[in-house]
PDB file of C-alpha atoms in Angstrom:
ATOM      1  CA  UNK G1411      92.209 -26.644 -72.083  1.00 61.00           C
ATOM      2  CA  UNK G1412      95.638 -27.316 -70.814  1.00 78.00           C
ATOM      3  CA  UNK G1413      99.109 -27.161 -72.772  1.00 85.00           C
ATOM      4  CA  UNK G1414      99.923 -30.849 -73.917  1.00 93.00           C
ATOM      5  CA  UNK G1415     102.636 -32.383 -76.261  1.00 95.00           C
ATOM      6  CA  UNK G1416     100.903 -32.844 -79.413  1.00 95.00           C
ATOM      7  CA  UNK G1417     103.607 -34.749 -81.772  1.00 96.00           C
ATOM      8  CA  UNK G1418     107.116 -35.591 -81.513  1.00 96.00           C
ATOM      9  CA  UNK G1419     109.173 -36.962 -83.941  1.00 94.00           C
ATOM     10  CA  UNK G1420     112.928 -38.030 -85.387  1.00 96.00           C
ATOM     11  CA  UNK G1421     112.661 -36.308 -88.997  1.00 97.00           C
ATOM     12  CA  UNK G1422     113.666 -38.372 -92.133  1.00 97.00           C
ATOM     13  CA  UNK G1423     116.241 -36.777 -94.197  1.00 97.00           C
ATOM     14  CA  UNK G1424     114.781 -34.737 -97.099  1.00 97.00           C
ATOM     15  CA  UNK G1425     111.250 -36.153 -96.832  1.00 97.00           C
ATOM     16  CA  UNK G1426     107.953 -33.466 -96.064  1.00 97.00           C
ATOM     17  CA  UNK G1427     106.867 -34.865 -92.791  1.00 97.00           C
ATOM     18  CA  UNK G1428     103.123 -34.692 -91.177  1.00 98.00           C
ATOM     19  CA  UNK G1429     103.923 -33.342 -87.745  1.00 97.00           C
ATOM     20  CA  UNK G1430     100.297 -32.462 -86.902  1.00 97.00           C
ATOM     21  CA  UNK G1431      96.703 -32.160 -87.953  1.00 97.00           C
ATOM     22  CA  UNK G1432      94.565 -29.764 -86.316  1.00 95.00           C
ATOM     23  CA  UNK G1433      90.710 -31.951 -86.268  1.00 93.00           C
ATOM     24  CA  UNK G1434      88.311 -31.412 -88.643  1.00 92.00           C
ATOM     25  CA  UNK G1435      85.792 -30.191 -85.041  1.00 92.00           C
ATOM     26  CA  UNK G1436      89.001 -28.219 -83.459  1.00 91.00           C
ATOM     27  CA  UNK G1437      91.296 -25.176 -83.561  1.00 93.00           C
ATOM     28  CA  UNK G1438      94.918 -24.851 -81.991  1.00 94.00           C
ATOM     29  CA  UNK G1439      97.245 -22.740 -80.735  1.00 95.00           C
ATOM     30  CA  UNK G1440     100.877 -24.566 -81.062  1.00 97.00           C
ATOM     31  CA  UNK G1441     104.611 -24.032 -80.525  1.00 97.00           C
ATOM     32  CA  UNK G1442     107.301 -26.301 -82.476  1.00 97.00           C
ATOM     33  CA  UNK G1443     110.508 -26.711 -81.525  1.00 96.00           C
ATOM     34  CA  UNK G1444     113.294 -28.075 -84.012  1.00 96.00           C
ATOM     35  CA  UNK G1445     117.183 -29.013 -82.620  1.00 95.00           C
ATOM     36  CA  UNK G1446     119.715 -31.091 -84.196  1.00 94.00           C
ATOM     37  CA  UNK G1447     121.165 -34.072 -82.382  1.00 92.00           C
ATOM     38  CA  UNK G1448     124.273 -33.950 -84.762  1.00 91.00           C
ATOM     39  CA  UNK G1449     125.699 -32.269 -87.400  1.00 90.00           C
ATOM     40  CA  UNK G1450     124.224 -29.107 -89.169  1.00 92.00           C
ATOM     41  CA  UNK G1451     121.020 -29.614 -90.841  1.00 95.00           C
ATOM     42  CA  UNK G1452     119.038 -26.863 -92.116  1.00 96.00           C
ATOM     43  CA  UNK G1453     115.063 -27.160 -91.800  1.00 97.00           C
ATOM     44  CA  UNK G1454     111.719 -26.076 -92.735  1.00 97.00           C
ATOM     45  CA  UNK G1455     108.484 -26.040 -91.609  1.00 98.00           C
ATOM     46  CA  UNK G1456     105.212 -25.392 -93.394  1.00 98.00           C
ATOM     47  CA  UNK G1457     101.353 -24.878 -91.932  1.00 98.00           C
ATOM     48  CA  UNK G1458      98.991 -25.842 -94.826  1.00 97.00           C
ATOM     49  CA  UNK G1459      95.489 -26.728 -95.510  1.00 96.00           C
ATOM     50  CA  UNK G1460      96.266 -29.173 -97.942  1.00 95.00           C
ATOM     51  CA  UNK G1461      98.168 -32.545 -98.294  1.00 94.00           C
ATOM     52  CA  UNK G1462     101.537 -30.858 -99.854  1.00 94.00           C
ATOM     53  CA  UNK G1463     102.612 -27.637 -98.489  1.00 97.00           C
ATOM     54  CA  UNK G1464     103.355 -25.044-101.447  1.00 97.00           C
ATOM     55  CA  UNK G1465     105.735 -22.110-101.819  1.00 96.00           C
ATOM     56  CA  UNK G1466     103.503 -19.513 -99.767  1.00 97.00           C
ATOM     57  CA  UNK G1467     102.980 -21.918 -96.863  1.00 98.00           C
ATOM     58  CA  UNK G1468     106.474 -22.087 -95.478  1.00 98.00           C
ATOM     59  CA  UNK G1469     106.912 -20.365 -91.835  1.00 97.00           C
ATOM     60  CA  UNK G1470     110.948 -21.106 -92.007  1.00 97.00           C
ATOM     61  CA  UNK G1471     112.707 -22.708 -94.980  1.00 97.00           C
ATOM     62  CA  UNK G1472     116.619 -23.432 -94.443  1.00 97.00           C
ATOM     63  CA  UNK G1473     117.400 -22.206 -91.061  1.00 95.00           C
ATOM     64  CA  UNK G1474     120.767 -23.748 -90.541  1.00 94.00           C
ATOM     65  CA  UNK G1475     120.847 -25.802 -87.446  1.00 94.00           C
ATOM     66  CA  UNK G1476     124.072 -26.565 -85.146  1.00 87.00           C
ATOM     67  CA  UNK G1477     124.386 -29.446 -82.507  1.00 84.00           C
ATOM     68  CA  UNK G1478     124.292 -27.436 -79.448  1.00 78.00           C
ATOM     69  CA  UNK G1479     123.776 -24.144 -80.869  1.00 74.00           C
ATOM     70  CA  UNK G1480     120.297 -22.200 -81.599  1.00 74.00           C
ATOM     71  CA  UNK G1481     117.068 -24.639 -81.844  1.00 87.00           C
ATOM     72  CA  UNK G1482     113.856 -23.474 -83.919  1.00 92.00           C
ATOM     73  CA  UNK G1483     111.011 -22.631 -81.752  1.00 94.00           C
ATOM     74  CA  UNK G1484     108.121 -20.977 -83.402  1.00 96.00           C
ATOM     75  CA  UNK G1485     105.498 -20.163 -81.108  1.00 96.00           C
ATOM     76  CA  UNK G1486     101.722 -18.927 -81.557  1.00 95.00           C
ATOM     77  CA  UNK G1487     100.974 -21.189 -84.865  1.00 97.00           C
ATOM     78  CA  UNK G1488      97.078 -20.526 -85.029  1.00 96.00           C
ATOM     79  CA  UNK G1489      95.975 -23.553 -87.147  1.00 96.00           C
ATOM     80  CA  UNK G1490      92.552 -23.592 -88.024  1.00 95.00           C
ATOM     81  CA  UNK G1491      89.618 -26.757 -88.308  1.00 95.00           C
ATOM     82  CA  UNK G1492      91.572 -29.559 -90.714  1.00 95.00           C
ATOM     83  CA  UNK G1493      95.183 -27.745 -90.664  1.00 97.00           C
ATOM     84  CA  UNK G1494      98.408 -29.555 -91.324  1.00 98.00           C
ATOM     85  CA  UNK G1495     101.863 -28.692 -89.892  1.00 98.00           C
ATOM     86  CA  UNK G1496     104.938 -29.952 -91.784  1.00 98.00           C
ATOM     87  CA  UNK G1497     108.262 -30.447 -91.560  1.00 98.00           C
ATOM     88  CA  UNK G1498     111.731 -31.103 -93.500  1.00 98.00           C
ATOM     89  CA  UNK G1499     115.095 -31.280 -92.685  1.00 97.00           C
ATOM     90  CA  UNK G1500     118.285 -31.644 -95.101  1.00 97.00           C
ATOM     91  CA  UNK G1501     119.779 -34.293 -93.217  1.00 96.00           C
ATOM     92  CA  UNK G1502     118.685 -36.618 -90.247  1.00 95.00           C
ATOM     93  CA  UNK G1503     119.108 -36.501 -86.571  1.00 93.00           C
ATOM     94  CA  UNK G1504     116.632 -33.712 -86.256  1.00 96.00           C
ATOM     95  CA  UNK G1505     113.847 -34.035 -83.202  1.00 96.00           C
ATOM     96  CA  UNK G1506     110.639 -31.751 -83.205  1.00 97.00           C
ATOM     97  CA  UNK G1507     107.907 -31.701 -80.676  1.00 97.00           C
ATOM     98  CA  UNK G1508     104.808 -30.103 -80.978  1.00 97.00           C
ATOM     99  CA  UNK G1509     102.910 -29.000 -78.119  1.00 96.00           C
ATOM    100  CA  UNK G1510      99.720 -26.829 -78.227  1.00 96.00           C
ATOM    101  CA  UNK G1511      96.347 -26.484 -76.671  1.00 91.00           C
ATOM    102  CA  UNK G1512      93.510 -27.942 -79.156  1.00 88.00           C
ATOM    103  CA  UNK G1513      90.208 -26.690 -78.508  1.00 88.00           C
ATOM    104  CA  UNK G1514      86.693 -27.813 -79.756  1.00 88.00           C
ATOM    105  CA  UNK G1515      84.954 -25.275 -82.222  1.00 83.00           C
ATOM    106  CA  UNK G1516      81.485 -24.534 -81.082  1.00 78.00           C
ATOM    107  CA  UNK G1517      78.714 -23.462 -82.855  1.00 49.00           C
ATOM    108  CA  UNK G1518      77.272 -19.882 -82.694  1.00 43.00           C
ATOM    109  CA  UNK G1519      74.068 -19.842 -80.721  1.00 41.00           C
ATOM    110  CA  UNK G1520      71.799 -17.196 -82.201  1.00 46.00           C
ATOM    111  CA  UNK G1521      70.056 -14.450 -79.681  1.00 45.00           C
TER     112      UNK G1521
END
């Protein structure tokens, strides 16, 4: 399957928000990208298999953002069958897109 934008979004300030969930009959292979379109936000983002993320699922909690400085990119997020990606940001005027390649899980024939 082909790389295609997944999600992209204008983050709320302070709020955990659902940037994408893997399907329940699917695995991906995503990148996110996080800049700030003004001021200096710092921001998170989480990869979780539940509805909230907790402590241990953070991949980047308060990286410090500047309007034409460094952007997040994480690449290589393996997110398995139901997996959640989230993100936060301390103030808004933060964009993130998502962009993967989702690919149906298929069942092991046996020999």
């Amino acid at each position: 399957m082909s790389l295609q934008r997944l999600a992209g979004f204008d983050l709320a300030a302070t709020t955990n928000t659902l940037l994408y969930q893997c399907p329940d009959d699917h695995h991906a292979l995503v990148t996110v990208s996080m800049i700030s379109l003004s001021g200096t936000p710092t921001v998170r983002l989480a990869l979780t298999a539940s509805s909230t993320p907790a402590a241990t699922d953070w991949l980047i909690y308060d990286f410090a953002l500047a309007v034409g400085g460094a952007s997040v990119e994480r690449k290589g997020i393996a997110m398995g069958a139901g997996n959640r990606l989230y993100g936060y940001a301390s103030a808004t005027n933060v964009t993130v897109v998502v962009y993967g390649t989702p690919e149906r899980l298929q069942e092991r024939q046996n020999l």
